[in-house]
mmCIF file of C-alpha atoms and ligand atoms in Angstrom:
data_model
loop_
_atom_site.group_PDB
_atom_site.id
_atom_site.type_symbol
_atom_site.label_atom_id
_atom_site.label_comp_id
_atom_site.label_asym_id
_atom_site.label_seq_id
_atom_site.Cartn_x
_atom_site.Cartn_y
_atom_site.Cartn_z
ATOM 1 C CA MET A 1 -0.139 0.264 0.066
ATOM 2 C CA LEU A 2 1.213 3.590 -0.816
ATOM 3 C CA LYS A 3 0.971 6.067 1.763
ATOM 4 C CA THR A 4 -0.342 9.325 1.111
ATOM 5 C CA VAL A 5 -0.069 12.099 3.344
ATOM 6 C CA ALA A 6 -3.188 12.844 5.944
ATOM 7 C CA ALA A 7 -4.350 15.830 4.353
ATOM 8 C CA PHE A 8 -5.532 13.504 1.883
ATOM 9 C CA ASP A 9 -7.709 11.407 4.176
ATOM 10 C CA ARG A 10 -9.576 14.710 5.661
ATOM 11 C CA ILE A 11 -10.827 15.950 1.519
ATOM 12 C CA GLY A 12 -14.440 15.787 0.945
ATOM 13 C CA GLU A 13 -15.862 16.128 -2.301
ATOM 14 C CA GLU A 14 -19.513 17.215 -4.171
ATOM 15 C CA ASN A 15 -22.176 14.611 -3.859
ATOM 16 C CA ALA A 16 -23.845 16.149 -7.028
ATOM 17 C CA PHE A 17 -20.993 14.832 -9.294
ATOM 18 C CA ALA A 18 -22.066 11.224 -7.543
ATOM 19 C CA VAL A 19 -25.702 11.833 -8.066
ATOM 20 C CA LEU A 20 -25.425 12.417 -11.328
ATOM 21 C CA ALA A 21 -23.187 9.696 -12.160
ATOM 22 C CA ARG A 22 -25.763 7.320 -10.784
ATOM 23 C CA ALA A 23 -28.513 9.210 -12.463
ATOM 24 C CA THR A 24 -26.277 8.439 -15.420
ATOM 25 C CA THR A 25 -25.540 4.924 -15.076
ATOM 26 C CA LEU A 26 -29.422 3.969 -14.281
ATOM 27 C CA ALA A 27 -30.620 5.864 -17.425
ATOM 28 C CA SER A 28 -27.612 3.822 -19.418
ATOM 29 C CA GLN A 29 -29.562 0.556 -18.349
ATOM 30 C CA GLY A 30 -33.005 1.900 -19.781
ATOM 31 C CA ARG A 31 -34.580 3.879 -16.554
ATOM 32 C CA ASP A 32 -36.233 6.968 -17.167
ATOM 33 C CA ILE A 33 -34.261 9.756 -15.238
ATOM 34 C CA ILE A 34 -35.035 13.480 -14.743
ATOM 35 C CA ASN A 35 -32.160 15.266 -13.467
ATOM 36 C CA LEU A 36 -33.340 18.319 -10.899
ATOM 37 C CA GLY A 37 -29.669 17.370 -9.008
ATOM 38 C CA ILE A 38 -26.869 19.104 -10.944
ATOM 39 C CA GLY A 39 -26.083 22.797 -10.823
ATOM 40 C CA GLN A 40 -25.378 23.613 -14.267
ATOM 41 C CA PRO A 41 -27.576 25.907 -16.769
ATOM 42 C CA ASP A 42 -29.425 23.339 -19.173
ATOM 43 C CA PHE A 43 -28.759 26.063 -21.790
ATOM 44 C CA ARG A 44 -25.890 25.559 -24.702
ATOM 45 C CA THR A 45 -22.993 28.309 -24.566
ATOM 46 C CA PRO A 46 -24.428 31.580 -27.243
ATOM 47 C CA GLU A 47 -23.161 31.284 -30.348
ATOM 48 C CA PRO A 48 -20.891 34.280 -30.440
ATOM 49 C CA ILE A 49 -18.646 32.805 -27.371
ATOM 50 C CA VAL A 50 -18.473 29.625 -29.511
ATOM 51 C CA GLU A 51 -17.347 31.182 -32.648
ATOM 52 C CA ALA A 52 -14.708 33.459 -30.650
ATOM 53 C CA ALA A 53 -12.842 30.426 -29.100
ATOM 54 C CA ILE A 54 -12.933 28.749 -32.726
ATOM 55 C CA LYS A 55 -11.708 32.056 -34.027
ATOM 56 C CA ALA A 56 -8.741 31.882 -31.315
ATOM 57 C CA LEU A 57 -7.998 28.306 -32.159
ATOM 58 C CA ARG A 58 -7.639 29.533 -36.553
ATOM 59 C CA ASP A 59 -5.705 32.799 -35.373
ATOM 60 C CA GLY A 60 -3.213 30.604 -33.437
ATOM 61 C CA GLN A 61 -4.102 31.552 -29.859
ATOM 62 C CA HIS A 62 -2.555 27.311 -29.246
ATOM 63 C CA GLY A 63 0.186 28.671 -26.470
ATOM 64 C CA TYR A 64 0.406 29.407 -23.126
ATOM 65 C CA THR A 65 -0.666 32.873 -22.079
ATOM 66 C CA PRO A 66 0.477 34.815 -18.410
ATOM 67 C CA SER A 67 -0.589 32.751 -15.629
ATOM 68 C CA VAL A 68 -2.692 35.713 -14.575
ATOM 69 C CA GLY A 69 -4.663 35.589 -18.004
ATOM 70 C CA ILE A 70 -4.542 37.747 -20.662
ATOM 71 C CA ALA A 71 -4.900 41.308 -20.509
ATOM 72 C CA PRO A 72 -7.954 42.131 -22.569
ATOM 73 C CA LEU A 73 -9.700 39.297 -20.837
ATOM 74 C CA ARG A 74 -8.600 41.248 -17.081
ATOM 75 C CA GLU A 75 -9.844 44.644 -18.486
ATOM 76 C CA ALA A 76 -13.130 43.375 -20.173
ATOM 77 C CA VAL A 77 -13.856 41.915 -16.299
ATOM 78 C CA THR A 78 -13.280 45.164 -14.858
ATOM 79 C CA ALA A 79 -15.184 47.172 -17.617
ATOM 80 C CA ASP A 80 -17.765 44.481 -16.805
ATOM 81 C CA LEU A 81 -17.739 45.152 -13.095
ATOM 82 C CA HIS A 82 -17.593 48.793 -13.576
ATOM 83 C CA LYS A 83 -20.822 48.654 -16.074
ATOM 84 C CA ARG A 84 -22.686 46.426 -13.819
ATOM 85 C CA TYR A 85 -21.790 47.425 -10.435
ATOM 86 C CA GLY A 86 -19.933 50.859 -11.108
ATOM 87 C CA VAL A 87 -16.897 50.004 -9.365
ATOM 88 C CA GLU A 88 -13.214 51.051 -10.030
ATOM 89 C CA VAL A 89 -11.394 47.825 -9.773
ATOM 90 C CA ASP A 90 -7.726 47.293 -11.366
ATOM 91 C CA PRO A 91 -7.071 45.104 -13.968
ATOM 92 C CA GLY A 92 -3.694 44.086 -12.349
ATOM 93 C CA LEU A 93 -5.745 42.246 -9.588
ATOM 94 C CA VAL A 94 -7.777 40.020 -11.725
ATOM 95 C CA MET A 95 -6.617 36.573 -11.865
ATOM 96 C CA ILE A 96 -7.910 34.684 -14.773
ATOM 97 C CA VAL A 97 -8.149 30.732 -13.428
ATOM 98 C CA PRO A 98 -10.072 27.357 -14.242
ATOM 99 C CA GLY A 99 -13.009 27.486 -12.860
ATOM 100 C CA GLY A 100 -14.845 29.250 -9.888
ATOM 101 C CA LYS A 101 -13.525 26.425 -7.915
ATOM 102 C CA VAL A 102 -9.834 27.547 -8.159
ATOM 103 C CA THR A 103 -10.368 30.973 -6.292
ATOM 104 C CA MET A 104 -12.018 28.787 -3.370
ATOM 105 C CA TYR A 105 -9.257 26.509 -3.696
ATOM 106 C CA ALA A 106 -6.353 29.435 -3.765
ATOM 107 C CA ALA A 107 -7.938 31.800 -0.834
ATOM 108 C CA ILE A 108 -8.639 28.517 1.782
ATOM 109 C CA ARG A 109 -5.029 27.707 1.080
ATOM 110 C CA LEU A 110 -3.457 30.700 1.530
ATOM 111 C CA PHE A 111 -5.077 30.760 5.124
ATOM 112 C CA GLY A 112 -5.713 27.139 6.079
ATOM 113 C CA GLU A 113 -3.277 25.859 8.359
ATOM 114 C CA PRO A 114 -3.912 23.735 11.764
ATOM 115 C CA GLY A 115 -4.703 25.949 14.210
ATOM 116 C CA ALA A 116 -6.366 28.562 11.801
ATOM 117 C CA GLU A 117 -10.534 28.646 12.122
ATOM 118 C CA ILE A 118 -12.377 28.924 8.842
ATOM 119 C CA LEU A 119 -15.556 30.083 8.597
ATOM 120 C CA TYR A 120 -18.445 29.058 5.673
ATOM 121 C CA PRO A 121 -21.870 28.925 5.067
ATOM 122 C CA ASP A 122 -23.720 25.825 6.577
ATOM 123 C CA PRO A 123 -26.036 25.081 4.443
ATOM 124 C CA GLY A 124 -23.448 25.516 1.835
ATOM 125 C CA PHE A 125 -21.101 24.815 -1.190
ATOM 126 C CA PRO A 126 -19.509 21.391 0.188
ATOM 127 C CA ILE A 127 -16.100 22.364 -1.226
ATOM 128 C CA TYR A 128 -15.942 25.396 1.628
ATOM 129 C CA ARG A 129 -16.002 22.600 3.904
ATOM 130 C CA SER A 130 -14.112 19.459 2.139
ATOM 131 C CA MET A 131 -10.929 22.255 1.504
ATOM 132 C CA ILE A 132 -10.650 23.778 4.799
ATOM 133 C CA GLU A 133 -10.697 20.141 6.484
ATOM 134 C CA HIS A 134 -7.951 19.349 3.749
ATOM 135 C CA THR A 135 -5.891 22.128 5.084
ATOM 136 C CA GLY A 136 -5.849 20.750 8.439
ATOM 137 C CA ALA A 137 -8.003 24.494 9.420
ATOM 138 C CA THR A 138 -10.836 23.987 11.580
ATOM 139 C CA PRO A 139 -14.351 24.470 10.145
ATOM 140 C CA ILE A 140 -16.399 26.761 11.606
ATOM 141 C CA PRO A 141 -20.254 26.466 10.083
ATOM 142 C CA VAL A 142 -22.030 29.774 10.179
ATOM 143 C CA PRO A 143 -25.788 28.620 10.238
ATOM 144 C CA ILE A 144 -27.886 29.366 7.285
ATOM 145 C CA ARG A 145 -31.679 29.417 8.509
ATOM 146 C CA GLU A 146 -34.869 28.895 6.569
ATOM 147 C CA GLU A 147 -36.065 31.350 9.148
ATOM 148 C CA ASN A 148 -33.720 34.078 7.697
ATOM 149 C CA ALA A 149 -34.855 33.368 4.316
ATOM 150 C CA PHE A 150 -31.746 31.771 3.840
ATOM 151 C CA ALA A 151 -29.799 35.175 4.156
ATOM 152 C CA PHE A 152 -26.679 34.719 6.236
ATOM 153 C CA SER A 153 -27.133 36.678 9.316
ATOM 154 C CA ALA A 154 -24.683 39.629 10.077
ATOM 155 C CA GLU A 155 -25.297 39.040 13.726
ATOM 156 C CA GLU A 156 -24.753 35.593 13.904
ATOM 157 C CA THR A 157 -21.811 35.644 11.707
ATOM 158 C CA LEU A 158 -19.837 38.394 13.751
ATOM 159 C CA ALA A 159 -20.382 36.260 16.957
ATOM 160 C CA LEU A 160 -18.293 32.945 15.661
ATOM 161 C CA ILE A 161 -15.355 35.321 14.897
ATOM 162 C CA THR A 162 -12.276 34.606 17.340
ATOM 163 C CA PRO A 163 -9.012 35.354 17.204
ATOM 164 C CA LYS A 164 -8.317 32.575 15.213
ATOM 165 C CA THR A 165 -10.259 33.145 12.196
ATOM 166 C CA ARG A 166 -8.157 33.698 9.427
ATOM 167 C CA LEU A 167 -10.740 33.574 6.528
ATOM 168 C CA LEU A 168 -14.559 34.205 6.344
ATOM 169 C CA ILE A 169 -16.780 32.800 3.305
ATOM 170 C CA ILE A 170 -19.690 34.157 2.314
ATOM 171 C CA ASN A 171 -22.048 33.534 -0.741
ATOM 172 C CA SER A 172 -24.860 35.120 -2.262
ATOM 173 C CA PRO A 173 -27.256 34.501 -4.346
ATOM 174 C CA ALA A 174 -26.337 30.910 -2.777
ATOM 175 C CA ASN A 175 -26.092 27.809 -3.762
ATOM 176 C CA PRO A 176 -27.865 25.175 -2.462
ATOM 177 C CA THR A 177 -30.393 27.534 -0.980
ATOM 178 C CA GLY A 178 -30.796 30.198 -3.325
ATOM 179 C CA GLY A 179 -31.113 32.641 -0.402
ATOM 180 C CA VAL A 180 -30.135 36.329 -1.268
ATOM 181 C CA THR A 181 -28.816 38.037 1.561
ATOM 182 C CA PRO A 182 -30.147 41.991 1.913
ATOM 183 C CA LYS A 183 -28.004 44.732 1.587
ATOM 184 C CA ALA A 184 -28.878 46.016 4.621
ATOM 185 C CA GLU A 185 -27.161 42.685 6.146
ATOM 186 C CA ILE A 186 -23.852 43.413 4.161
ATOM 187 C CA ASP A 187 -23.929 46.781 5.200
ATOM 188 C CA LYS A 188 -23.884 45.423 9.120
ATOM 189 C CA LEU A 189 -21.420 42.985 8.522
ATOM 190 C CA VAL A 190 -18.726 44.799 6.764
ATOM 191 C CA LYS A 191 -19.527 47.414 9.309
ATOM 192 C CA GLY A 192 -19.046 44.354 12.495
ATOM 193 C CA LEU A 193 -16.110 43.677 10.254
ATOM 194 C CA ALA A 194 -14.180 46.688 11.277
ATOM 195 C CA ALA A 195 -13.060 45.203 14.324
ATOM 196 C CA TYR A 196 -11.514 42.320 13.254
ATOM 197 C CA PRO A 197 -9.212 43.424 10.753
ATOM 198 C CA HIS A 198 -7.278 40.416 10.982
ATOM 199 C CA VAL A 199 -10.314 38.710 8.536
ATOM 200 C CA ALA A 200 -9.943 37.978 5.080
ATOM 201 C CA ILE A 201 -13.440 37.698 3.510
ATOM 202 C CA LEU A 202 -14.041 35.052 0.444
ATOM 203 C CA SER A 203 -17.142 36.582 -1.519
ATOM 204 C CA ASP A 204 -18.329 33.872 -3.647
ATOM 205 C CA GLU A 205 -20.644 35.788 -6.205
ATOM 206 C CA ILE A 206 -20.843 32.978 -9.117
ATOM 207 C CA TYR A 207 -24.534 33.728 -9.217
ATOM 208 C CA ASP A 208 -24.696 37.242 -9.593
ATOM 209 C CA HIS A 209 -26.914 37.370 -12.919
ATOM 210 C CA PHE A 210 -29.015 35.090 -10.438
ATOM 211 C CA VAL A 211 -31.199 37.398 -8.629
ATOM 212 C CA PHE A 212 -35.000 37.858 -9.345
ATOM 213 C CA ASP A 213 -38.020 39.668 -8.455
ATOM 214 C CA GLY A 214 -36.627 43.375 -9.489
ATOM 215 C CA GLU A 215 -34.125 43.151 -6.800
ATOM 216 C CA THR A 216 -30.352 43.570 -7.491
ATOM 217 C CA HIS A 217 -26.990 42.137 -6.514
ATOM 218 C CA GLN A 218 -25.295 43.638 -4.040
ATOM 219 C CA THR A 219 -21.462 42.871 -4.285
ATOM 220 C CA LEU A 220 -19.077 43.292 -1.485
ATOM 221 C CA LEU A 221 -16.561 44.712 -4.212
ATOM 222 C CA ALA A 222 -18.716 47.902 -3.129
ATOM 223 C CA TYR A 223 -17.275 48.521 -0.064
ATOM 224 C CA PRO A 224 -13.857 50.494 0.146
ATOM 225 C CA GLU A 225 -13.269 49.788 3.574
ATOM 226 C CA ILE A 226 -12.784 46.048 3.098
ATOM 227 C CA ARG A 227 -10.835 45.747 -0.067
ATOM 228 C CA ASP A 228 -7.679 45.302 1.299
ATOM 229 C CA ARG A 229 -9.067 42.021 2.601
ATOM 230 C CA LEU A 230 -11.898 40.924 0.440
ATOM 231 C CA ILE A 231 -11.185 38.149 -2.286
ATOM 232 C CA LEU A 232 -14.019 37.756 -5.114
ATOM 233 C CA LEU A 233 -14.761 34.840 -6.548
ATOM 234 C CA ASN A 234 -16.769 34.379 -9.979
ATOM 235 C CA GLY A 235 -16.832 33.125 -12.934
ATOM 236 C CA TRP A 236 -18.127 32.288 -16.244
ATOM 237 C CA SER A 237 -19.730 28.907 -16.015
ATOM 238 C CA LYS A 238 -23.057 29.884 -14.771
ATOM 239 C CA THR A 239 -23.606 33.451 -16.221
ATOM 240 C CA TYR A 240 -22.764 31.946 -19.907
ATOM 241 C CA ALA A 241 -23.636 28.175 -19.746
ATOM 242 C CA MET A 242 -19.930 27.555 -19.711
ATOM 243 C CA THR A 243 -19.740 24.905 -17.297
ATOM 244 C CA GLY A 244 -17.332 22.721 -19.041
ATOM 245 C CA TRP A 245 -14.882 25.187 -20.196
ATOM 246 C CA ARG A 246 -13.394 26.184 -17.177
ATOM 247 C CA LEU A 247 -13.664 29.881 -17.137
ATOM 248 C CA GLY A 248 -13.289 31.788 -13.923
ATOM 249 C CA TYR A 249 -12.083 35.152 -12.114
ATOM 250 C CA SER A 250 -10.999 36.521 -8.860
ATOM 251 C CA ILE A 251 -9.933 40.157 -7.685
ATOM 252 C CA TRP A 252 -7.776 39.636 -5.345
ATOM 253 C CA PRO A 253 -6.063 42.328 -2.386
ATOM 254 C CA LYS A 254 -3.104 44.093 -4.032
ATOM 255 C CA GLY A 255 -0.948 42.044 -0.805
ATOM 256 C CA LEU A 256 -2.567 38.219 -1.809
ATOM 257 C CA TYR A 257 -1.795 38.953 -5.485
ATOM 258 C CA GLU A 258 1.626 37.632 -5.817
ATOM 259 C CA GLN A 259 1.202 34.658 -3.688
ATOM 260 C CA VAL A 260 -1.620 33.628 -5.762
ATOM 261 C CA ARG A 261 0.416 34.218 -8.712
ATOM 262 C CA LYS A 262 2.931 32.242 -7.710
ATOM 263 C CA LEU A 263 0.252 29.723 -7.058
ATOM 264 C CA SER A 264 -0.821 29.494 -10.115
ATOM 265 C CA VAL A 265 2.582 29.276 -12.016
ATOM 266 C CA ASN A 266 3.067 26.079 -10.090
ATOM 267 C CA ALA A 267 -0.255 24.472 -10.315
ATOM 268 C CA TRP A 268 -1.970 25.438 -13.458
ATOM 269 C CA SER A 269 0.230 27.940 -15.247
ATOM 270 C CA CYS A 270 -2.943 29.399 -17.317
ATOM 271 C CA VAL A 271 -6.288 29.155 -18.559
ATOM 272 C CA ASN A 272 -6.503 27.433 -22.110
ATOM 273 C CA ALA A 273 -5.807 30.241 -24.638
ATOM 274 C CA ALA A 274 -8.979 30.146 -26.838
ATOM 275 C CA THR A 275 -11.311 29.875 -23.617
ATOM 276 C CA GLN A 276 -10.057 33.167 -22.488
ATOM 277 C CA TYR A 277 -10.896 34.912 -25.980
ATOM 278 C CA ALA A 278 -14.087 33.192 -25.471
ATOM 279 C CA GLY A 279 -14.471 34.963 -22.422
ATOM 280 C CA ILE A 280 -13.962 38.110 -23.832
ATOM 281 C CA ALA A 281 -17.116 37.098 -26.512
ATOM 282 C CA ALA A 282 -19.395 36.635 -23.374
ATOM 283 C CA LEU A 283 -18.732 39.895 -21.365
ATOM 284 C CA GLN A 284 -18.333 42.214 -24.600
ATOM 285 C CA GLY A 285 -20.828 41.050 -26.798
ATOM 286 C CA PRO A 286 -24.613 41.318 -26.618
ATOM 287 C CA GLN A 287 -26.521 39.981 -23.253
ATOM 288 C CA ASP A 288 -29.697 38.784 -24.355
ATOM 289 C CA ALA A 289 -28.764 35.352 -24.074
ATOM 290 C CA VAL A 290 -27.812 35.886 -20.284
ATOM 291 C CA HIS A 291 -30.855 37.534 -19.732
ATOM 292 C CA ALA A 292 -33.462 35.303 -21.664
ATOM 293 C CA MET A 293 -31.894 32.307 -19.450
ATOM 294 C CA VAL A 294 -32.590 34.164 -16.385
ATOM 295 C CA ALA A 295 -35.808 35.009 -17.453
ATOM 296 C CA GLU A 296 -36.413 31.090 -17.970
ATOM 297 C CA PHE A 297 -35.261 30.685 -14.764
ATOM 298 C CA ASP A 298 -37.562 32.857 -13.036
ATOM 299 C CA ARG A 299 -40.320 31.241 -14.946
ATOM 300 C CA ARG A 300 -39.482 27.738 -13.599
ATOM 301 C CA ARG A 301 -38.817 28.670 -9.937
ATOM 302 C CA HIS A 302 -42.419 29.606 -9.721
ATOM 303 C CA VAL A 303 -43.554 26.182 -11.080
ATOM 304 C CA VAL A 304 -41.424 24.761 -8.826
ATOM 305 C CA VAL A 305 -42.146 26.249 -5.385
ATOM 306 C CA GLU A 306 -45.478 26.114 -6.472
ATOM 307 C CA GLY A 307 -45.677 22.374 -7.074
ATOM 308 C CA LEU A 308 -43.392 21.871 -4.219
ATOM 309 C CA ASN A 309 -45.618 23.468 -2.030
ATOM 310 C CA ALA A 310 -48.319 21.614 -2.861
ATOM 311 C CA LEU A 311 -47.143 18.445 -2.099
ATOM 312 C CA PRO A 312 -47.919 16.688 1.405
ATOM 313 C CA GLY A 313 -45.638 17.456 4.336
ATOM 314 C CA ILE A 314 -43.398 19.316 1.708
ATOM 315 C CA SER A 315 -43.060 23.468 2.261
ATOM 316 C CA CYS A 316 -40.570 25.678 -0.034
ATOM 317 C CA ALA A 317 -39.726 29.151 0.478
ATOM 318 C CA THR A 318 -39.408 31.395 -2.860
ATOM 319 C CA PRO A 319 -35.382 31.414 -3.070
ATOM 320 C CA GLY A 320 -34.537 34.900 -4.264
ATOM 321 C CA GLY A 321 -31.600 33.898 -6.514
ATOM 322 C CA ALA A 322 -29.397 31.378 -8.094
ATOM 323 C CA PHE A 323 -31.530 28.123 -9.819
ATOM 324 C CA TYR A 324 -31.996 26.045 -6.768
ATOM 325 C CA ALA A 325 -35.169 25.572 -4.702
ATOM 326 C CA PHE A 326 -34.373 24.257 -1.305
ATOM 327 C CA PRO A 327 -38.145 22.773 0.150
ATOM 328 C CA ASN A 328 -38.258 21.541 4.040
ATOM 329 C CA VAL A 329 -39.291 18.131 3.560
ATOM 330 C CA ALA A 330 -39.444 17.280 7.288
ATOM 331 C CA GLY A 331 -43.177 17.110 7.141
ATOM 332 C CA THR A 332 -43.138 13.710 4.968
ATOM 333 C CA GLY A 333 -42.278 11.888 8.122
ATOM 334 C CA TRP A 334 -38.496 10.807 6.223
ATOM 335 C CA PRO A 335 -35.947 10.820 9.311
ATOM 336 C CA SER A 336 -33.258 11.770 6.678
ATOM 337 C CA ALA A 337 -33.273 13.757 3.756
ATOM 338 C CA LYS A 338 -30.761 11.952 1.886
ATOM 339 C CA ALA A 339 -32.569 8.507 2.232
ATOM 340 C CA LEU A 340 -35.564 10.450 0.626
ATOM 341 C CA ALA A 341 -33.035 11.775 -1.918
ATOM 342 C CA SER A 342 -32.038 8.243 -2.432
ATOM 343 C CA ALA A 343 -35.031 6.741 -2.769
ATOM 344 C CA LEU A 344 -36.755 9.694 -4.993
ATOM 345 C CA LEU A 345 -33.832 8.817 -7.349
ATOM 346 C CA GLU A 346 -33.720 4.740 -7.347
ATOM 347 C CA GLU A 347 -37.455 4.183 -7.209
ATOM 348 C CA ALA A 348 -39.396 7.353 -8.859
ATOM 349 C CA GLY A 349 -36.356 8.455 -10.995
ATOM 350 C CA VAL A 350 -36.016 12.113 -10.020
ATOM 351 C CA ALA A 351 -32.280 13.266 -9.611
ATOM 352 C CA VAL A 352 -32.652 15.852 -6.029
ATOM 353 C CA ILE A 353 -29.713 16.014 -3.698
ATOM 354 C CA GLY A 354 -30.223 15.590 0.203
ATOM 355 C CA GLY A 355 -29.553 18.834 2.138
ATOM 356 C CA PRO A 356 -27.011 17.243 4.462
ATOM 357 C CA ASP A 357 -24.811 17.028 1.408
ATOM 358 C CA PHE A 358 -24.126 20.680 1.778
ATOM 359 C CA GLY A 359 -23.759 20.168 5.582
ATOM 360 C CA VAL A 360 -25.542 19.533 8.820
ATOM 361 C CA TYR A 361 -27.783 22.342 8.610
ATOM 362 C CA GLY A 362 -29.273 21.008 5.480
ATOM 363 C CA GLU A 363 -30.599 18.083 7.546
ATOM 364 C CA GLY A 364 -34.710 18.199 6.810
ATOM 365 C CA TYR A 365 -33.979 19.438 3.414
ATOM 366 C CA LEU A 366 -33.306 18.557 -0.311
ATOM 367 C CA ARG A 367 -32.115 20.597 -2.851
ATOM 368 C CA LEU A 368 -33.711 20.582 -6.525
ATOM 369 C CA SER A 369 -31.888 22.334 -9.153
ATOM 370 C CA TYR A 370 -34.598 24.044 -11.900
ATOM 371 C CA ALA A 371 -31.981 23.646 -14.356
ATOM 372 C CA ASN A 372 -34.494 21.646 -16.415
ATOM 373 C CA SER A 373 -37.285 22.304 -18.418
ATOM 374 C CA ALA A 374 -40.744 23.120 -16.949
ATOM 375 C CA GLU A 375 -42.517 20.325 -18.643
ATOM 376 C CA ASN A 376 -39.501 17.729 -17.129
ATOM 377 C CA ILE A 377 -39.656 19.642 -13.396
ATOM 378 C CA ARG A 378 -43.491 19.116 -13.565
ATOM 379 C CA ALA A 379 -43.177 15.548 -14.412
ATOM 380 C CA ALA A 380 -40.911 15.237 -11.718
ATOM 381 C CA LEU A 381 -43.013 16.798 -9.228
ATOM 382 C CA GLY A 382 -45.573 14.315 -10.442
ATOM 383 C CA ARG A 383 -42.866 11.401 -9.767
ATOM 384 C CA ILE A 384 -42.251 12.963 -6.436
ATOM 385 C CA ALA A 385 -46.292 13.451 -5.735
ATOM 386 C CA ALA A 386 -46.834 9.595 -6.562
ATOM 387 C CA PHE A 387 -43.964 8.466 -4.686
ATOM 388 C CA LEU A 388 -45.066 10.269 -1.516
ATOM 389 C CA ALA A 389 -48.280 8.803 -1.635
ATOM 390 C CA GLN A 390 -47.453 5.578 -2.259
ATOM 391 C CA ARG A 391 -43.988 4.862 -0.485
ATOM 392 C CA GLN A 392 -44.087 3.899 3.382
ATOM 393 C CA VAL A 393 -41.017 6.314 4.729
ATOM 394 C CA ALA A 394 -37.771 4.099 5.160
HETATM 395 N N1 PLP B 1 -19.380 28.321 -6.339
HETATM 396 C C1 PLP B 1 -20.917 27.996 -5.851
HETATM 397 C C2 PLP B 1 -21.640 28.494 -5.016
HETATM 398 C C3 PLP B 1 -21.246 27.312 -6.197
HETATM 399 O O1 PLP B 1 -22.626 26.617 -6.680
HETATM 400 C C4 PLP B 1 -20.070 26.460 -7.935
HETATM 401 C C5 PLP B 1 -20.644 25.488 -9.022
HETATM 402 O O2 PLP B 1 -21.824 24.767 -8.583
HETATM 403 C C6 PLP B 1 -18.815 27.179 -8.045
HETATM 404 C C7 PLP B 1 -18.509 28.026 -7.235
HETATM 405 C C8 PLP B 1 -18.324 26.684 -8.832
HETATM 406 O O3 PLP B 1 -17.900 26.613 -10.559
HETATM 407 P P1 PLP B 1 -17.071 26.464 -11.220
HETATM 408 O O4 PLP B 1 -17.554 25.289 -12.198
HETATM 409 O O5 PLP B 1 -16.602 27.736 -12.469
HETATM 410 O O6 PLP B 1 -15.790 25.826 -10.369
#
């Protein structure tokens, strides 16, 4: 037996990929599966973006690029942030990375070590906790509560900070809950953070385009008082239906940029060149495909929430953002949301994720991604209804 380092005994994963694999296996055996498990838009990458990548390859963009990304892409990122949020960002602080996860990886590596505490949302994206544990740091969950519309509470978050806290991770709009934290709460958090200058902040804003009901996303970049310790995570995966391209960006404080640049040279060198040109086309081209996609998600959001609330034992708050519903299933009598999710896949042919896959505070909930057609969502809800009516609690 080869012996690997202990850090790999402490690395977790993302169960959405395991559910996807199981759903794919069942489908290959002839089962009819409706997938509400995976968090990726069911749209094609808009054509002008695909064309830009093809052109870049034809133009001979085959080589390494600067590890931080090509300058026109970094400038396109800052221009986009200025246009959408009115914020000024130095393109010299933008890092182009292979997907949103890479920013998370880098930020947690920078601050995670034994003895350090890192605060992260629970329920939240599972990789936060997994990476924190991998570094040997202590994960401190910040409970995200249904009674608070799945927004984080500034007060509860600030109360968890200790002298050992090195990094605070926040995510709005949020996976898996669809929760959007209101500006007033973010104002309060930023104000409170003034008392804790030793804490860096990672703001995961990958769903920033997916905000409904006429609300606008509140970016942490809008607070100059924390810029010297703010790491912003964003990317193209969700907004432009580009999950498989692996393209993300981060904004770093001046004091951290050089370290992350070195990490990139050591680990991934750069994002492939053609994808970076596609990223420019995405930001600078027409945005109608994005608006149409968000409008379609909004329509489905109502279908899924209304459908879930009509089911016995299930109640679902209307999510303000992202493309997930996070229904409370405690009233179904199933003692474990994971067992219910598994039975729904195996017996009803509907792939969903159990809330505990997003943290201990996810017990009693399921995550349904509505990145599937309204027709399929309705069919899935019909299957869940039939399943709940027939099946005894395990
Ligand atoms: N952050 C959150 C909250 C996510 O839900 C995801 C993907 O599901 C990511 C980051 C990672 O995005 P990417 O696929 O670009 O690595």
